Short mmCIF file of C-alpha atoms in Angstrom, two decimals:
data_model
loop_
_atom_site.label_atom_id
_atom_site.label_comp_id
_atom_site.label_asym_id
_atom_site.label_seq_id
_atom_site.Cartn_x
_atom_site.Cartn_y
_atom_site.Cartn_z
CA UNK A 15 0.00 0.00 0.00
CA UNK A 16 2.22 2.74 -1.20
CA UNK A 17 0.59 5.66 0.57
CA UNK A 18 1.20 4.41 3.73
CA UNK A 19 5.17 3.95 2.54
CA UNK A 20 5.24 7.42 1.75
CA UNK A 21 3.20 8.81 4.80
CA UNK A 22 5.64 6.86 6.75
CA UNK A 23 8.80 8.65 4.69
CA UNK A 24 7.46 11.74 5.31
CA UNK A 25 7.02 11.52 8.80
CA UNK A 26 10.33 10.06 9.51
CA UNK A 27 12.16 12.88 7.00
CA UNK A 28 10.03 15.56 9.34
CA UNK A 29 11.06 13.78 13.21
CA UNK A 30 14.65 13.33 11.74
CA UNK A 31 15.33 16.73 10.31
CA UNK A 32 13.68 18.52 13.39
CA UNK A 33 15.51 16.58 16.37
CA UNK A 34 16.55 19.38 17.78
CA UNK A 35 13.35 20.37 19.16
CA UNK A 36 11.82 17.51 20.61
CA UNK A 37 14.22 15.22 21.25
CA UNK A 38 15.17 16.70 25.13
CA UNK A 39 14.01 16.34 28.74
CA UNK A 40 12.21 20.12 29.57
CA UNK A 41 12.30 19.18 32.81
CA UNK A 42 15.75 19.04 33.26
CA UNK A 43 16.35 22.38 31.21
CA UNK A 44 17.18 25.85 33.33
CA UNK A 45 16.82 27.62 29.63
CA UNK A 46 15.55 27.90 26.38
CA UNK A 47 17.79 25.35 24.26
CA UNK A 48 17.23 27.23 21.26
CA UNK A 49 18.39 30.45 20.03
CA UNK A 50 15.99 31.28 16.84
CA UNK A 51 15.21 35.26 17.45
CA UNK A 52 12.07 34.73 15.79
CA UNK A 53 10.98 31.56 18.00
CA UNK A 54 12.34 33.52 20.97
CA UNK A 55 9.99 36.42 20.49
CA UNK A 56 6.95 34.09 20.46
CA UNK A 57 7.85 32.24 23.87
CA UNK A 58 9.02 35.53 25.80
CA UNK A 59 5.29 36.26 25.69
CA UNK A 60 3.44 33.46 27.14
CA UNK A 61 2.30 32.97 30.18
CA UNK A 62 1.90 29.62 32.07
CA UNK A 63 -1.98 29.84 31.52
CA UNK A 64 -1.02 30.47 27.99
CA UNK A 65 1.04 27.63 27.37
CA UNK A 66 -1.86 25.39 28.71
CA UNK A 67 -4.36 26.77 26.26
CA UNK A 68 -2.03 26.76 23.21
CA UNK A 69 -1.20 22.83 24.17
CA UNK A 70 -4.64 21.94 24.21
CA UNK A 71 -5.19 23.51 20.95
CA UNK A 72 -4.35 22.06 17.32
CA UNK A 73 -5.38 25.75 16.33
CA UNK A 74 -3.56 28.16 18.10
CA UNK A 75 -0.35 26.02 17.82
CA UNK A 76 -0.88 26.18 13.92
CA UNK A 77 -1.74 30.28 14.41
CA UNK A 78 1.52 30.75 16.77
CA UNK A 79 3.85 28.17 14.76
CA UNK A 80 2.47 28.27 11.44
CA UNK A 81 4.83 30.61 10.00
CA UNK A 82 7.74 28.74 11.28
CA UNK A 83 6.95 25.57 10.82
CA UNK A 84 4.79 25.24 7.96
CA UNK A 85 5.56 21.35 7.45
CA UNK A 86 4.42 20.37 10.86
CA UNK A 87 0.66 21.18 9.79
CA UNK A 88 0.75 20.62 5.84
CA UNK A 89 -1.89 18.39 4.88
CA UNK A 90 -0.01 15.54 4.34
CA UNK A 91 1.01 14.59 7.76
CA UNK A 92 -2.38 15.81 9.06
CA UNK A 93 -4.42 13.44 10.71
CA UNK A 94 -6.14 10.56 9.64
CA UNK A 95 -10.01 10.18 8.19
CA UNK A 96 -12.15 9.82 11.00
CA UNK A 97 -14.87 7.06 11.73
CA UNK A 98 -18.72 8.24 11.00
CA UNK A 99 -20.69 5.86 13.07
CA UNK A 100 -24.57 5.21 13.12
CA UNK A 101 -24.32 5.06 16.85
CA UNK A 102 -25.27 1.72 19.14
CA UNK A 103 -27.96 1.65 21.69
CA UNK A 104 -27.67 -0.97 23.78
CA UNK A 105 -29.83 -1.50 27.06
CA UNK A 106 -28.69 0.86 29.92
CA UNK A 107 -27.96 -1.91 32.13
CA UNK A 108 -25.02 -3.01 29.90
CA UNK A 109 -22.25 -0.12 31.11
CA UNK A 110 -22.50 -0.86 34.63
CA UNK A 111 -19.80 0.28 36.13
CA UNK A 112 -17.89 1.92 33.00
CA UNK A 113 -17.01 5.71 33.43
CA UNK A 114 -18.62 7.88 30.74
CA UNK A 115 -15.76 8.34 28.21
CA UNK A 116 -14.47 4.77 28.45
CA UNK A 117 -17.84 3.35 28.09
CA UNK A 118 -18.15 5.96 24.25
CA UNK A 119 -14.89 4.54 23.04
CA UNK A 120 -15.93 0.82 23.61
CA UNK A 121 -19.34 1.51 21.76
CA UNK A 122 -17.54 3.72 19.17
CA UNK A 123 -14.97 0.43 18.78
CA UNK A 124 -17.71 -2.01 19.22
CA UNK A 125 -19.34 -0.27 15.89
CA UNK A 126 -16.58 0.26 13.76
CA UNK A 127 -15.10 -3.31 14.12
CA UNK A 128 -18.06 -5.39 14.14
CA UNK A 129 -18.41 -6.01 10.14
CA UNK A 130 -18.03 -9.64 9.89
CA UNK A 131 -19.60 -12.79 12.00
CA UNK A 132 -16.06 -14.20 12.67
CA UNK A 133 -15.35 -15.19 15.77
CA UNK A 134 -13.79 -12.35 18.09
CA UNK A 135 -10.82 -12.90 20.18
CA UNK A 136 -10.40 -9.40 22.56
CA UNK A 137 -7.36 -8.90 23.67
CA UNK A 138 -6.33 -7.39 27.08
CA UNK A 139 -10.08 -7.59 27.97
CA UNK A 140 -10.03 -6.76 31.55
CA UNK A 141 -13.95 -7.34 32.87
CA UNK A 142 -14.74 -7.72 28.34
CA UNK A 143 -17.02 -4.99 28.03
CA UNK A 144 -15.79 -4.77 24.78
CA UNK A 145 -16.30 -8.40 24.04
CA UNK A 146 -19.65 -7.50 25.91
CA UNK A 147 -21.30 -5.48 23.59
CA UNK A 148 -20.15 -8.03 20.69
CA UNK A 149 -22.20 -10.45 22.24
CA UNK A 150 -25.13 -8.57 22.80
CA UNK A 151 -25.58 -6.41 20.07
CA UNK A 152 -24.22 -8.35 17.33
CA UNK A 153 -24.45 -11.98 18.93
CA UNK A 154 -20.82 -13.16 18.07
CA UNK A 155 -19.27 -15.36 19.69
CA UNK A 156 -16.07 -13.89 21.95
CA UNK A 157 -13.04 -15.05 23.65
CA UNK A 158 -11.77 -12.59 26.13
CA UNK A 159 -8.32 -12.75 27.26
CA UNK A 160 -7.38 -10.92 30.48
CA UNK A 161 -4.65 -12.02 33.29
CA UNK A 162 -5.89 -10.98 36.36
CA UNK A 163 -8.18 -13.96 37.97
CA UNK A 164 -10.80 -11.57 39.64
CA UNK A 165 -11.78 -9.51 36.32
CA UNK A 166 -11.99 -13.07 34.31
CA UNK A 167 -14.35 -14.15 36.87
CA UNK A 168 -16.85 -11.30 37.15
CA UNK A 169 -16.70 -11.11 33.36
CA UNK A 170 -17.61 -14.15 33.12
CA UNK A 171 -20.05 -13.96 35.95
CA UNK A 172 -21.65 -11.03 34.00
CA UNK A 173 -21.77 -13.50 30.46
CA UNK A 174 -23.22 -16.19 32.32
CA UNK A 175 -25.90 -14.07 33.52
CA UNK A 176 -26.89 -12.90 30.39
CA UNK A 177 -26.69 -15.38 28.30
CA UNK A 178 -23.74 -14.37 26.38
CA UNK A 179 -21.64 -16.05 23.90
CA UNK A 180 -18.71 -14.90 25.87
CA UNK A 181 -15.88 -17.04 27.36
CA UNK A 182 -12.93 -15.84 29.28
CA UNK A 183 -9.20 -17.08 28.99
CA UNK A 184 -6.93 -16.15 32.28
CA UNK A 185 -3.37 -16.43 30.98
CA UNK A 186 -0.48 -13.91 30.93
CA UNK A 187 0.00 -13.10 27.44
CA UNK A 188 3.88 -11.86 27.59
CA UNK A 189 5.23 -15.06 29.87
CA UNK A 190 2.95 -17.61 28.70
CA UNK A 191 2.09 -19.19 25.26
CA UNK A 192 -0.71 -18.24 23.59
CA UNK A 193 -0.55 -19.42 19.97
CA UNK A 194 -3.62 -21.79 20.52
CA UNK A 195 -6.06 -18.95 20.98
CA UNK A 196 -5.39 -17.55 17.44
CA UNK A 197 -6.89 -18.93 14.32
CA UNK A 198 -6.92 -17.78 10.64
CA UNK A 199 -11.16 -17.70 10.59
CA UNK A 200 -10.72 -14.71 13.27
CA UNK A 201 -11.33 -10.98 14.50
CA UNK A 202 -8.50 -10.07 16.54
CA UNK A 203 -9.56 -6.67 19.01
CA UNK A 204 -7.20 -4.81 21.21
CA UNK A 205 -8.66 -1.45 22.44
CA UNK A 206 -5.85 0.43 24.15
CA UNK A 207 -3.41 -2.51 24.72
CA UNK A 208 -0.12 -0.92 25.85
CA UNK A 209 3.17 -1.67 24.89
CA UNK A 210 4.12 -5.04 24.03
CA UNK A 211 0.88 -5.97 24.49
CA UNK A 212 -0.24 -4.84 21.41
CA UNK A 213 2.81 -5.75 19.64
CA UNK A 214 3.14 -8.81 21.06
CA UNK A 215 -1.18 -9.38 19.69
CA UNK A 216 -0.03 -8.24 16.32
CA UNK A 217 3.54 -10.63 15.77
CA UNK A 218 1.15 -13.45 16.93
CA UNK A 219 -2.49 -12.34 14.90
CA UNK A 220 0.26 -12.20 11.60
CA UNK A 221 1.75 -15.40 12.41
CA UNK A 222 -1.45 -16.92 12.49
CA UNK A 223 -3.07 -15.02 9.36
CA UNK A 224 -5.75 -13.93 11.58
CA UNK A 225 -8.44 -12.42 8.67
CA UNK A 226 -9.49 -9.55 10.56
CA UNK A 227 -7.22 -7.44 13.02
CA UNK A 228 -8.10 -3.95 14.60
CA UNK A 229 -6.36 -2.10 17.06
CA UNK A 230 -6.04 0.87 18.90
CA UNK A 231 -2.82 0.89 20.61
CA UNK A 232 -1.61 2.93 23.44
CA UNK A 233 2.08 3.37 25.75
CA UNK A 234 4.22 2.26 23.24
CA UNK A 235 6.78 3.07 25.96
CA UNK A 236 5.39 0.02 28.32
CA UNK A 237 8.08 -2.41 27.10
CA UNK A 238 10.93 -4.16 28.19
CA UNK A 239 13.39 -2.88 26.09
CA UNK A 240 15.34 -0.14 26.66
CA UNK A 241 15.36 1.60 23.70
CA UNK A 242 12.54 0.98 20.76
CA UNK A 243 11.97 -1.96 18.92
CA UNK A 244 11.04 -1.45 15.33
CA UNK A 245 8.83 -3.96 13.84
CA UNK A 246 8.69 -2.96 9.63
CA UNK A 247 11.51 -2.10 7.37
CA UNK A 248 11.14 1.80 6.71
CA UNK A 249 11.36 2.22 10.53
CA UNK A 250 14.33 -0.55 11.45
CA UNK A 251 16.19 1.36 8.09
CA UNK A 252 15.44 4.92 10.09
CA UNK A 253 17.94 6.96 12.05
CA UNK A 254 16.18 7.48 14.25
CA UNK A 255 16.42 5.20 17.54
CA UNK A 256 13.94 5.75 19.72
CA UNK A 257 14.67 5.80 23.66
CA UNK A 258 11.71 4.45 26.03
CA UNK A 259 11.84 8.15 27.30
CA UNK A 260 11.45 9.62 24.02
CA UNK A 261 8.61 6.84 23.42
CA UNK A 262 6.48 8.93 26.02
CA UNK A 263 6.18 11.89 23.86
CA UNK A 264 3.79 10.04 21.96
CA UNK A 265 1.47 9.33 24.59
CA UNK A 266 1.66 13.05 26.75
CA UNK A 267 -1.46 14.59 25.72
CA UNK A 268 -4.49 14.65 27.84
CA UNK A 269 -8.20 15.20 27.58
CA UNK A 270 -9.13 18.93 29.15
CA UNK A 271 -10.66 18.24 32.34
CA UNK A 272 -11.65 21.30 33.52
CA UNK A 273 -10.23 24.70 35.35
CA UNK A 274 -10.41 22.71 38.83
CA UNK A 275 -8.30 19.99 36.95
CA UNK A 276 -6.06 22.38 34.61
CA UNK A 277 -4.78 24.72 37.78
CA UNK A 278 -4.23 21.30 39.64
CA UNK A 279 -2.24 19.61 37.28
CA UNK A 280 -0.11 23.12 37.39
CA UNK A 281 0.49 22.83 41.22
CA UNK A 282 1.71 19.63 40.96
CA UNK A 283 4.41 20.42 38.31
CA UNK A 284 5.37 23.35 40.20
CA UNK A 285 6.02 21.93 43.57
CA UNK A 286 7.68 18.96 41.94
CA UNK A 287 9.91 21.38 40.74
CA UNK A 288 10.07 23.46 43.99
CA UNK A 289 10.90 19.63 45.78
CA UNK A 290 13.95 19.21 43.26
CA UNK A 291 15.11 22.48 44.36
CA UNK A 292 15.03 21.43 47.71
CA UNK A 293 16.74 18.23 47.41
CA UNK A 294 19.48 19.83 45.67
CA UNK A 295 20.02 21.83 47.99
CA UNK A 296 19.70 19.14 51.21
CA UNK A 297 22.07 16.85 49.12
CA UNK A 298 24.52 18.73 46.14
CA UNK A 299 23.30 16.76 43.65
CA UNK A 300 21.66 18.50 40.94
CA UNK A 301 20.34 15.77 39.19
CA UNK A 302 16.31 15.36 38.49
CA UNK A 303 15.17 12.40 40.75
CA UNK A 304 11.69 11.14 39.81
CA UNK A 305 9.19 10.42 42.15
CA UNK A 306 6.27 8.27 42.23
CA UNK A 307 2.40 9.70 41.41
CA UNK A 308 0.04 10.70 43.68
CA UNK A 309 -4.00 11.76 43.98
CA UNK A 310 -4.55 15.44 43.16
CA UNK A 311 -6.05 16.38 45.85
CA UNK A 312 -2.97 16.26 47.45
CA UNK A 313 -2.19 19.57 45.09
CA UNK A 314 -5.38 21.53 46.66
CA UNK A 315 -3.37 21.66 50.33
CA UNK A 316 -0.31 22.62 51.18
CA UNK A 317 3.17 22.44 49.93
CA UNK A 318 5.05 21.49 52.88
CA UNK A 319 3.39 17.87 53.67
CA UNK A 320 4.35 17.28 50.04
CA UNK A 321 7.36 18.08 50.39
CA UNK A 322 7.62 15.83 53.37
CA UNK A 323 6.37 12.90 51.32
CA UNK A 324 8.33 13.55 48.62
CA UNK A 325 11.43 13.58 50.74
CA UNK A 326 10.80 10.45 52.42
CA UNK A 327 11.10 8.64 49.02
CA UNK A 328 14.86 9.64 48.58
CA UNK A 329 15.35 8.70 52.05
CA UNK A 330 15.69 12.89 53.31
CA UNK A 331 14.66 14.67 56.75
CA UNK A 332 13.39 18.10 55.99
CA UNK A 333 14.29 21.50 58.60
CA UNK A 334 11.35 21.25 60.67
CA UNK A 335 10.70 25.00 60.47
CA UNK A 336 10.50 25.55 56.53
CA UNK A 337 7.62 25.71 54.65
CA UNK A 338 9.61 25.39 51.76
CA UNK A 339 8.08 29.34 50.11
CA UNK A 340 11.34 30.10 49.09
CA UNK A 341 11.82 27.30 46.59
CA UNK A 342 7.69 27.54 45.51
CA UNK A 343 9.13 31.35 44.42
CA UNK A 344 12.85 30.00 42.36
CA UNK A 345 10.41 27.19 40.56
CA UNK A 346 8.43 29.51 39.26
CA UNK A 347 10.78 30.72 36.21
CA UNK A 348 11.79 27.53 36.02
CA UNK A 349 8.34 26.07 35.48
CA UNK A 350 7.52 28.76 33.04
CA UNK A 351 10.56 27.96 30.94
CA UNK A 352 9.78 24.05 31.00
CA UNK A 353 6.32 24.67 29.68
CA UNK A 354 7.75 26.97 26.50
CA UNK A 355 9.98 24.10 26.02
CA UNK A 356 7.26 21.26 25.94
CA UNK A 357 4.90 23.78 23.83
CA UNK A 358 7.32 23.36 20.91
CA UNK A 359 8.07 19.82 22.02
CA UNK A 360 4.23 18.97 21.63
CA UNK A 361 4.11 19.78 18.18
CA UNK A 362 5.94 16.81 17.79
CA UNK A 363 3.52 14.37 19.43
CA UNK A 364 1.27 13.82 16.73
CA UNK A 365 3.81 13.03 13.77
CA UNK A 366 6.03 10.87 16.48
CA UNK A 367 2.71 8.65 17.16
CA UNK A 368 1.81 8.25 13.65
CA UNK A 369 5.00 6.90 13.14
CA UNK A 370 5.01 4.75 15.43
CA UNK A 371 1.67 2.97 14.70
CA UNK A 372 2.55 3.69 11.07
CA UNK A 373 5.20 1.66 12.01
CA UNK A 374 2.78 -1.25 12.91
CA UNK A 375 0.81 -1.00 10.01
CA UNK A 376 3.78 -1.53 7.46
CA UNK A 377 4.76 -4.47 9.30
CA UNK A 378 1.16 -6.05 9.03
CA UNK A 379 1.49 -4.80 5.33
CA UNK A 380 4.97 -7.08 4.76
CA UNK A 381 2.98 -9.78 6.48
CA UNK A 382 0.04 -9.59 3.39
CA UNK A 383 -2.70 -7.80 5.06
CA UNK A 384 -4.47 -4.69 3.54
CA UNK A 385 -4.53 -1.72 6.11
CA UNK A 386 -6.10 1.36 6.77
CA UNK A 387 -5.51 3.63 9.32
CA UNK A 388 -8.02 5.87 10.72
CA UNK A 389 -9.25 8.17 13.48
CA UNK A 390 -11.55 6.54 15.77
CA UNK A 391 -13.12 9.42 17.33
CA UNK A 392 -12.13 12.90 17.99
CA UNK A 393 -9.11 13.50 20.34
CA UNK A 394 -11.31 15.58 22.99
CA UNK A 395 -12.98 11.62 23.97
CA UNK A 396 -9.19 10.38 24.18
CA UNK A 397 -6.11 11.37 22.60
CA UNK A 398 -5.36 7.71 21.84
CA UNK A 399 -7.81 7.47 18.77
CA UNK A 400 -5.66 6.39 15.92
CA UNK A 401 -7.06 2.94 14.69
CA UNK A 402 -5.14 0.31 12.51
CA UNK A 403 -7.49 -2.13 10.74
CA UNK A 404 -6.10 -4.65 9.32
CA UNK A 405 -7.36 -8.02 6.59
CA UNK A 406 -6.41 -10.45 4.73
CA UNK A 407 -7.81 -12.81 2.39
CA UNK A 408 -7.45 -16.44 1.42
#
């Protein structure tokens, strides 16, 4: 399929050319890396509520780095067609227990994939909602692979008590074998498989000549190697090579969720960056240190007991008598400049995710399928939409 070739060439001439501005660590930076007047002028101005909008925005990034850019938004490394579905109704007592957006994407999936009365095997199923709404709106017949014991049994609890033609497999798909639950007369489903996961689904779906694959992956930086894999020829014959690190641009954008959310997501990065400060300054060493993740509503408080926690992961005592304001006031220039960095980094999350699941699909392409990639629905339900199908035919 020759377009996809070329998309593919286009995108990796585009990531190549323009290392230099996505290919760092913000967080890590003191100062702007680059030293383009032009580009200079345009960060100087923005605020930290600015950057936020501008990041959420495919528009204003095209109205603020249009002119300098002009190959980052031409139309042929602009997204995908998107899916135009009918919509599915199924009975209200069928999303139990399935937050709002997750429970769209599986009906949005559930439509788009369910064109044939093969036999569905869903991949990384957890409870099979997916696999679910096969049953009952389409009534085929679904094997639903998950690892974890307890979400095998109340999906199967759930099937049983509706009568579905739903069966669950428990098995860990990376350390065991699995080559017995794929067959050629097949649909093959993996909604937001991470990682190996979904690579793992689509070396195994290929070897098997699954007819029917369709995927929508997600994390392609959950893997075991250190740096990235590449599965088709263009991409192992790239320059590039990919570090996991780098493989977490792809995935960095998130769905608005609000002021409440927006302002709390900004706490946290700046008293993660205040708490650097801080250790620096308890131990010499200058280096970034991650720390683990923790509920937001830790961010609506105060900064100190933060701190404290924070600390007691690097195994540090904090002054009893510091409330740590004096490092909250040095982070904030610092914070500032990270998030002019990661505005032009962001650009480059789109064209670095297309080429990674472009990526995928020329590898199922070598392997004889026919593939199209498309958008499954708009990036506001989840920035994870891009959706490989994949068939072949005897």
């Amino acid at each position: 399929m020759p377009e996809l070739f070329a998309f593919f060439a286009r995108l990796d001439q585009l990531l190549t050319a323009d290392q230099a501005l996505w290919r760092l660590q913000p967080l890590k930076l003191q100062q702007i890396p680059w030293t383009d007047p032009s580009l200079l002028a345009l960060l100087d101005g923005l605020s930290l509520d600015d950057c936020d909008c501008i990041d959420q925005s495919p528009e204003r990034q095209q109205q603020l780095f249009g002119a300098l850019w002009p190959e980052l938004f031409a139309l042929d490394i602009a997204s995908p067609a998107m899916f135009q579905p009918q919509g599915l109704n199924p009975p209200f007592w069928l999303a139990t227990d399935i937050g709002g957006r997750k429970w769209q994407q599986i009906l949005l999936f559930a439509e788009a994939t369910a064109q044939s009365e093969l036999p569905v095997l869903e991949w990384c199923a957890g409870k099979g909602h997916l696999g679910r709404v096969l049953a009952q709106q389409f009534q085929l017949d679904v094997c639903s692979v998950e690892w974890q014991q307890p979400l095998c049994e109340q999906g199967a609890a759930i099937a049983g008590k509706l009568d579905l033609k739903q069966r669950f497999v428990c098995r860990d798909v990376l350390q065991h074998p699995v080559s017995d639950l794929f067959e050629q007369q097949q649909q093959v489903l993996a909604l937001h498989a991470c990682g190996d996961l979904h690579r793992s689904l689509l070396v195994q779906a290929a070897a098997a000549q699954s007819q029917q694959l369709d995927i929508v992956p997600c994390c392609y930086h959950l893997q075991q190697a250190a740096d990235y894999q590449p599965m088709s020829a263009p991409a192992k014959q790239s320059s590039l090579k990919l570090t996991k690190t780098e493989l977490k641009l792809a995935v960095q954008g998130q769905v608005t969720g609000g002021e409440r959310v927006r302002r709390l997501r900004q706490t946290e990065m700046l008293w993660r960056r205040a708490y650097q400060l801080w250790r620096t300054e308890l131990t010499g060493d200058s280096r970034y240190q991650p720390l683990a993740s923790v509920p937001k509503h830790w961010f609506s408080g105060e900064f100190r007991p933060f701190a404290e926690w924070a600390a007691q992961q690097h195994q540090l005592v904090l002054l009893p008598d510091d409330d740590g304001s004096r490092y909250l006031q040095q982070a904030g220039p610092l914070l500032l400049t990270q998030r002019r960095i990661e505005l032009v980094q962001h650009l480059f999350r789109r064209p670095l995710e297309l080429w990674l699941v472009l990526d995928r699909a020329l590898y199922l392409v070598e392997q004889g399928y026919q593939v199209q990639l498309q958008q499954l629905c708009d990036t506001a339900l989840t920035p994870r939409n891009l959706w490989l199908s994949a068939r072949i035919y005897p």
